[in-house]
Short mmCIF file of C-alpha atoms in Angstrom, two decimals:
data_model
loop_
_atom_site.label_atom_id
_atom_site.label_comp_id
_atom_site.label_asym_id
_atom_site.label_seq_id
_atom_site.Cartn_x
_atom_site.Cartn_y
_atom_site.Cartn_z
CA MET F 497 48.85 202.92 -161.22
CA LYS F 498 50.43 199.54 -160.50
CA ILE F 499 48.00 196.66 -161.15
CA VAL F 500 48.29 192.91 -160.60
CA GLN F 501 45.83 190.65 -162.43
CA VAL F 502 45.51 186.99 -161.39
CA LEU F 503 44.24 184.37 -163.86
CA ALA F 504 44.13 180.96 -162.16
CA THR F 505 43.05 178.69 -165.02
CA SER F 506 45.54 176.27 -166.51
CA GLY F 507 44.76 175.50 -170.13
CA GLY F 508 42.26 176.25 -172.85
CA VAL F 509 40.95 179.61 -173.96
CA GLY F 510 37.33 180.51 -173.31
CA GLY F 511 35.48 183.70 -172.51
CA LEU F 512 37.15 184.15 -169.11
CA GLU F 513 40.65 183.86 -170.56
CA GLN F 514 39.94 186.06 -173.60
CA HIS F 515 38.40 188.72 -171.34
CA THR F 516 41.57 188.73 -169.22
CA PHE F 517 43.94 188.87 -172.20
CA ASN F 518 42.05 191.82 -173.68
CA LEU F 519 41.71 193.72 -170.40
CA VAL F 520 45.35 193.28 -169.36
CA ASN F 521 46.73 194.27 -172.77
CA GLU F 522 44.51 197.34 -172.92
CA LEU F 523 45.30 198.50 -169.36
CA SER F 524 49.03 198.10 -170.02
CA GLN F 525 48.90 200.92 -172.57
CA GLN F 526 48.56 203.44 -169.73
CA HIS F 527 49.59 201.69 -166.50
CA GLU F 528 52.12 199.23 -165.07
CA VAL F 529 50.31 195.91 -165.33
CA HIS F 530 51.50 192.54 -164.04
CA ILE F 531 49.71 189.28 -164.85
CA ILE F 532 50.17 186.15 -162.73
CA ALA F 533 49.08 183.21 -164.90
CA HIS F 534 49.93 179.71 -166.08
CA PRO F 535 52.96 179.62 -168.43
CA CYS F 536 50.74 178.35 -171.27
CA TYR F 537 49.34 181.89 -171.58
CA ALA F 538 52.69 183.70 -171.84
CA ASP F 539 52.31 184.51 -175.54
CA LYS F 540 48.86 186.10 -175.09
CA PHE F 541 50.16 189.36 -173.67
CA ASN F 542 51.92 192.30 -175.30
CA ALA F 543 55.43 193.54 -174.53
CA HIS F 544 54.17 196.17 -172.04
CA VAL F 545 52.78 193.48 -169.69
CA CYS F 546 54.96 191.97 -166.94
CA PHE F 547 54.24 188.23 -167.04
CA HIS F 548 54.75 186.04 -163.95
CA ALA F 549 54.46 182.30 -164.64
CA VAL F 550 52.76 180.21 -161.95
CA ASP F 551 51.53 176.62 -162.23
CA PHE F 552 47.83 177.00 -161.48
CA SER F 553 47.09 173.34 -162.23
CA ARG F 554 47.81 172.81 -158.52
CA SER F 555 45.01 172.76 -155.97
CA ARG F 556 43.73 176.00 -154.47
CA TRP F 557 44.80 174.48 -151.11
CA ASN F 558 48.40 173.87 -152.24
CA ILE F 559 50.65 175.62 -149.70
CA PHE F 560 53.47 176.11 -152.22
CA LEU F 561 51.09 177.80 -154.67
CA LEU F 562 49.77 180.10 -151.94
CA CYS F 563 53.29 181.01 -150.80
CA GLN F 564 54.42 181.69 -154.36
CA LEU F 565 51.46 184.00 -154.96
CA LYS F 566 52.07 185.88 -151.70
CA SER F 567 55.74 186.33 -152.53
CA ILE F 568 55.16 187.65 -156.07
CA ILE F 569 52.48 190.14 -155.02
CA ASN F 570 54.47 191.46 -152.06
CA ILE F 571 57.54 191.97 -154.25
CA ILE F 572 55.49 193.94 -156.83
CA GLN F 573 53.69 196.02 -154.14
CA PRO F 574 50.73 196.93 -156.39
CA ASP F 575 47.95 199.43 -155.80
CA ILE F 576 45.32 196.96 -157.05
CA VAL F 577 45.10 193.16 -157.07
CA HIS F 578 42.37 191.93 -159.43
CA ALA F 579 41.39 188.25 -159.29
CA GLN F 580 39.60 186.89 -162.35
CA ALA F 581 36.89 184.31 -161.45
CA GLY F 582 36.40 181.92 -158.54
CA LYS F 583 39.70 180.07 -158.13
CA ALA F 584 41.78 183.25 -158.31
CA ALA F 585 39.42 184.97 -155.86
CA GLU F 586 39.66 182.10 -153.38
CA LEU F 587 43.46 181.96 -153.59
CA ILE F 588 43.78 185.69 -152.94
CA SER F 589 41.29 185.52 -150.06
CA LYS F 590 43.46 182.84 -148.39
CA ILE F 591 46.64 184.95 -148.50
CA ARG F 592 45.13 188.40 -147.95
CA THR F 593 46.28 188.56 -144.32
CA TRP F 594 49.91 188.15 -145.39
CA LEU F 595 49.84 190.75 -148.16
CA LYS F 596 50.98 194.34 -147.79
CA PRO F 597 48.13 196.93 -147.85
CA VAL F 598 46.41 196.84 -151.24
CA LYS F 599 42.91 197.19 -152.72
CA PHE F 600 41.28 193.98 -153.93
CA VAL F 601 38.94 193.52 -156.91
CA THR F 602 37.36 190.30 -158.18
CA THR F 603 35.31 189.55 -161.29
CA VAL F 604 32.41 187.08 -161.40
CA HIS F 605 32.33 185.50 -164.86
CA GLY F 606 29.74 182.75 -164.50
CA THR F 607 26.69 181.59 -162.58
CA LYS F 608 27.60 180.61 -159.02
CA LYS F 609 25.10 179.69 -156.30
CA ASN F 610 27.47 180.74 -153.54
CA LYS F 611 29.26 184.02 -154.12
CA SER F 612 30.68 184.36 -150.60
CA ILE F 613 34.21 183.76 -151.90
CA TYR F 614 34.04 187.06 -153.80
CA THR F 615 32.84 189.26 -150.97
CA PHE F 616 36.26 189.61 -149.30
CA ALA F 617 37.11 192.06 -152.07
CA ASP F 618 36.71 195.82 -151.93
CA ALA F 619 34.87 195.72 -155.28
CA VAL F 620 33.18 192.88 -157.14
CA ILE F 621 32.71 193.24 -160.90
CA ALA F 622 30.01 191.14 -162.58
CA VAL F 623 29.95 190.69 -166.37
CA SER F 624 26.14 190.88 -166.39
CA GLN F 625 23.41 192.35 -164.17
CA ALA F 626 22.15 188.90 -163.17
CA LEU F 627 25.53 187.94 -161.73
CA THR F 628 25.35 190.72 -159.11
CA GLN F 629 22.79 188.67 -157.16
CA GLY F 630 24.27 187.67 -153.80
CA ILE F 631 26.88 190.46 -153.87
CA PRO F 632 26.52 193.35 -151.37
CA SER F 633 25.16 196.29 -153.37
CA GLU F 634 27.84 198.69 -152.10
CA LYS F 635 30.55 196.45 -153.61
CA ALA F 636 28.82 195.39 -156.85
CA TYR F 637 29.61 196.82 -160.29
CA VAL F 638 28.59 195.66 -163.77
CA VAL F 639 31.12 195.80 -166.60
CA TYR F 640 30.07 194.03 -169.79
CA ASN F 641 32.62 192.03 -171.77
CA GLY F 642 34.06 193.83 -174.77
CA VAL F 643 35.95 192.70 -177.85
CA TYR F 644 38.23 194.35 -180.38
CA THR F 645 36.56 195.32 -183.63
CA GLN F 646 37.07 192.73 -186.37
CA PRO F 647 37.98 193.99 -189.87
CA ASN F 648 35.21 193.38 -192.41
CA LEU F 649 35.79 190.74 -195.08
CA SER F 650 35.19 191.73 -198.69
CA ASP F 651 32.33 190.08 -200.58
CA GLU F 652 34.94 188.09 -202.51
CA GLN F 653 36.59 186.85 -199.31
CA LYS F 654 33.21 185.82 -197.86
CA GLN F 655 32.33 183.90 -201.02
CA GLN F 656 35.68 182.14 -201.01
CA LEU F 657 35.25 181.14 -197.35
CA LYS F 658 31.77 179.79 -198.05
CA SER F 659 32.96 177.84 -201.09
CA GLU F 660 35.77 176.20 -199.12
CA ILE F 661 33.34 175.00 -196.43
CA TYR F 662 30.71 173.78 -198.88
CA THR F 663 33.35 171.82 -200.79
CA GLN F 664 35.11 170.42 -197.72
CA TYR F 665 31.90 169.24 -196.06
CA SER F 666 30.08 168.17 -199.24
CA LEU F 667 27.14 170.46 -198.55
CA LEU F 668 24.58 170.91 -201.29
CA ASN F 669 22.43 173.92 -202.22
CA SER F 670 24.68 176.84 -201.32
CA SER F 671 21.69 179.20 -201.58
CA LYS F 672 20.37 178.09 -198.16
CA LYS F 673 20.67 180.45 -195.21
CA ILE F 674 23.46 179.76 -192.70
CA VAL F 675 22.74 179.37 -189.00
CA MET F 676 25.94 179.37 -186.93
CA CYS F 677 26.82 178.21 -183.45
CA ILE F 678 30.21 178.83 -181.81
CA GLY F 679 31.13 177.10 -178.56
CA ARG F 680 32.64 174.14 -176.79
CA LEU F 681 30.89 170.85 -177.50
CA GLU F 682 30.20 170.26 -173.82
CA PRO F 683 26.94 169.69 -171.89
CA VAL F 684 26.57 173.32 -170.71
CA LYS F 685 26.37 174.56 -174.33
CA ASN F 686 23.52 172.09 -175.10
CA ILE F 687 24.21 171.77 -178.84
CA SER F 688 21.89 168.74 -178.82
CA LEU F 689 19.00 171.15 -178.19
CA LEU F 690 20.08 173.23 -181.18
CA LEU F 691 20.10 170.17 -183.44
CA HIS F 692 16.53 169.37 -182.36
CA ALA F 693 15.51 173.01 -182.94
CA MET F 694 17.05 172.97 -186.43
CA SER F 695 15.42 169.72 -187.55
CA ASN F 696 12.50 171.50 -189.26
CA ILE F 697 14.33 174.64 -190.42
CA ASP F 698 15.44 174.69 -194.05
CA ALA F 699 18.91 176.11 -193.49
CA HIS F 700 22.50 174.98 -193.09
CA LEU F 701 23.94 174.72 -189.59
CA PHE F 702 27.64 175.40 -189.06
CA ILE F 703 28.92 174.30 -185.63
CA ILE F 704 32.29 175.80 -184.71
CA GLY F 705 34.12 174.32 -181.73
CA ASP F 706 35.21 171.00 -180.32
CA GLY F 707 34.73 169.00 -177.17
CA SER F 708 33.87 165.70 -175.52
CA LEU F 709 30.37 165.50 -177.06
CA ARG F 710 31.39 165.80 -180.71
CA SER F 711 30.93 162.11 -181.52
CA ASP F 712 27.52 162.00 -179.81
CA LEU F 713 26.38 165.11 -181.65
CA GLU F 714 27.53 163.76 -184.99
CA GLN F 715 25.55 160.57 -184.30
CA GLN F 716 22.50 162.66 -183.41
CA THR F 717 22.89 164.57 -186.68
CA ALA F 718 22.91 161.31 -188.61
CA ALA F 719 19.92 159.95 -186.68
CA GLN F 720 17.96 163.12 -187.50
CA LYS F 721 18.94 162.76 -191.17
CA MET F 722 20.61 166.18 -191.17
CA LYS F 723 24.12 165.25 -192.37
CA ASP F 724 23.57 167.00 -195.71
CA ARG F 725 23.04 170.39 -194.02
CA VAL F 726 25.09 170.30 -190.80
CA ALA F 727 28.85 170.89 -190.76
CA PHE F 728 31.03 170.34 -187.68
CA LEU F 729 33.92 172.70 -188.38
CA GLY F 730 35.84 171.95 -185.17
CA PHE F 731 38.05 174.50 -183.45
CA ARG F 732 38.82 177.43 -185.77
CA THR F 733 41.15 180.37 -185.26
CA ASP F 734 39.10 182.33 -187.82
CA ALA F 735 35.79 182.05 -185.99
CA ARG F 736 35.22 185.81 -186.10
CA ASP F 737 35.67 185.78 -189.88
CA LEU F 738 33.23 182.90 -190.13
CA ILE F 739 30.60 184.89 -188.24
CA GLN F 740 30.57 187.27 -191.18
CA ILE F 741 29.18 184.58 -193.52
CA ALA F 742 26.37 183.63 -191.12
CA ASP F 743 22.78 184.79 -191.48
CA VAL F 744 21.95 184.06 -187.84
CA VAL F 745 24.11 183.24 -184.80
CA VAL F 746 22.56 180.99 -182.15
CA LEU F 747 23.26 180.27 -178.49
CA SER F 748 21.58 177.17 -177.03
CA SER F 749 23.40 177.19 -173.66
CA ASP F 750 22.00 176.22 -170.29
CA ARG F 751 24.28 178.74 -168.54
CA GLU F 752 26.36 181.78 -169.52
CA GLY F 753 27.90 184.78 -167.82
CA PHE F 754 28.07 187.28 -170.64
CA PRO F 755 28.89 185.41 -173.87
CA LEU F 756 31.56 186.94 -176.10
CA VAL F 757 29.90 185.22 -179.06
CA MET F 758 26.93 187.56 -178.65
CA VAL F 759 29.23 190.59 -178.62
CA GLU F 760 31.06 189.38 -181.75
CA ALA F 761 27.80 188.62 -183.57
CA LEU F 762 26.21 191.99 -182.81
CA GLN F 763 29.36 193.85 -183.83
CA ALA F 764 29.25 191.92 -187.12
CA ASN F 765 25.61 193.00 -187.69
CA LYS F 766 24.26 189.47 -187.27
CA THR F 767 20.81 188.74 -185.87
CA MET F 768 20.64 186.19 -183.08
CA ALA F 769 18.48 183.61 -181.36
CA SER F 770 19.26 182.35 -177.88
CA THR F 771 18.09 180.61 -174.77
CA ARG F 772 17.36 182.91 -171.83
CA VAL F 773 20.82 182.92 -170.28
CA ASN F 774 22.56 185.64 -168.29
CA GLY F 775 23.77 188.61 -170.29
CA VAL F 776 21.77 187.69 -173.37
CA ILE F 777 18.43 188.48 -171.74
CA GLU F 778 19.75 191.98 -171.02
CA TRP F 779 20.32 192.64 -174.74
CA LEU F 780 18.21 190.53 -177.13
CA PRO F 781 14.56 191.40 -177.92
CA GLU F 782 11.85 189.05 -176.67
CA PRO F 783 10.95 187.34 -180.03
CA TYR F 784 14.51 186.00 -180.29
CA LEU F 785 14.64 184.32 -176.89
CA ALA F 786 13.64 180.80 -175.82
CA ASN F 787 13.32 179.24 -172.41
CA ILE F 788 16.32 177.09 -171.50
CA GLY F 789 16.00 173.52 -172.78
CA GLN F 790 12.94 174.22 -174.99
CA ALA F 791 13.65 173.10 -178.57
CA LYS F 792 10.33 174.30 -180.04
CA GLU F 793 10.80 177.75 -178.58
CA LEU F 794 14.38 177.90 -179.86
CA GLN F 795 13.15 176.84 -183.31
CA GLN F 796 10.68 179.73 -183.30
CA ALA F 797 13.37 182.18 -182.13
CA ILE F 798 15.67 181.07 -184.97
CA GLU F 799 12.87 181.38 -187.53
CA ASN F 800 12.17 184.89 -186.23
CA ALA F 801 15.86 185.78 -186.51
CA LEU F 802 15.89 184.69 -190.17
CA THR F 803 13.19 187.22 -191.14
CA VAL F 804 13.57 190.69 -192.64
CA GLN F 805 11.87 192.09 -189.52
CA ALA F 806 14.79 190.87 -187.42
CA GLN F 807 17.21 193.18 -189.24
CA GLU F 808 15.02 196.12 -188.26
CA ASP F 809 14.70 194.96 -184.65
CA PHE F 810 18.44 194.41 -184.25
CA SER F 811 19.67 197.53 -186.01
CA PRO F 812 19.84 199.67 -182.80
CA LEU F 813 21.64 196.82 -181.02
CA PHE F 814 24.29 196.62 -183.73
CA MET F 815 25.11 200.30 -183.18
CA LYS F 816 24.98 200.01 -179.39
CA ALA F 817 27.34 196.99 -179.38
CA LYS F 818 29.91 198.86 -181.47
CA GLN F 819 29.81 201.75 -179.00
CA GLU F 820 29.54 199.97 -175.64
CA LEU F 821 30.82 196.39 -175.98
CA THR F 822 34.43 197.24 -176.79
CA VAL F 823 37.70 196.49 -175.02
CA THR F 824 38.31 200.23 -174.67
CA ALA F 825 34.98 200.75 -172.87
CA MET F 826 35.51 197.66 -170.69
CA ALA F 827 39.01 198.79 -169.66
CA GLN F 828 37.91 202.37 -168.93
CA GLN F 829 35.01 201.24 -166.73
CA THR F 830 37.38 198.90 -164.86
CA LEU F 831 39.88 201.74 -164.38
CA ASN F 832 37.10 203.95 -163.01
CA ILE F 833 36.45 201.33 -160.32
CA TYR F 834 40.15 201.12 -159.44
CA GLU F 835 40.40 204.89 -159.16
CA HIS F 836 37.29 205.05 -156.98
CA LEU F 837 38.82 202.52 -154.57
CA LEU F 838 42.12 204.38 -154.38
CA LYS F 839 40.61 207.79 -153.54
#
């Protein structure tokens, strides 16, 4: 099978980009896979993948961008063109008339009020059940995000990692539990809510990620007199190792599609607390969920996640995540959709 994937973002690596890297690399093990993406992502793909560099920082109305896309796809002559997220879907929809016969697939990664841009496709993949709303049922499929399994750190490695952080950030009382949050420090992640929720919980809070709100959040931490138990670790390439030293992983977002952080936490056998965002509500038990924007409810969910009972409640989810939320499973389900379209 000859597959073209289109990733139309132009900088930064979030869940959408990581999903695409993983899917493309996995599919390339069995099929001829081409990726059309911004040159900044060239080093994210293995040697089996055919990379086509396109400057996607240009507007989705840019005639030169549209012509370049049309030309590349028609030269490749694929069986499947798969557009990842809204901009890629809109670009492909604009040039569809000028493309040689091919089956089209799009993936919805986040909450969109208007999903009409996706419906030109022959199949629409959503990364959670909630995101299928507004998509014709005969075209809608759900494929959850998957990640590669992370090797387990030894007890000695975990202790060393903890010690480095406690020393670097001058944190006292290393016997406290660790609550961890991983995400961009931007409004949609609502880390401010998490700080309010943590104000009366006797635990350390490690915040991994960076963004435009970092200074504001650090000021809030100081105002809440929490500087001695909150560490802003910034962007880290070892975030998945850091998850292994957490006691609880928390999501305080206002919106999500299907957060990779949840997948990574469950695969690492970590209990969670979260706001009721898409994807999460399809997996986490009720006592560990809070209504969006409700600090008191999130505090209670975190406290529940810190209990011994939580380990018992989450144990089946840990096993299920290792079986179902993998890159292999994600790629196979996607291939099944391609093959169905090509019959």
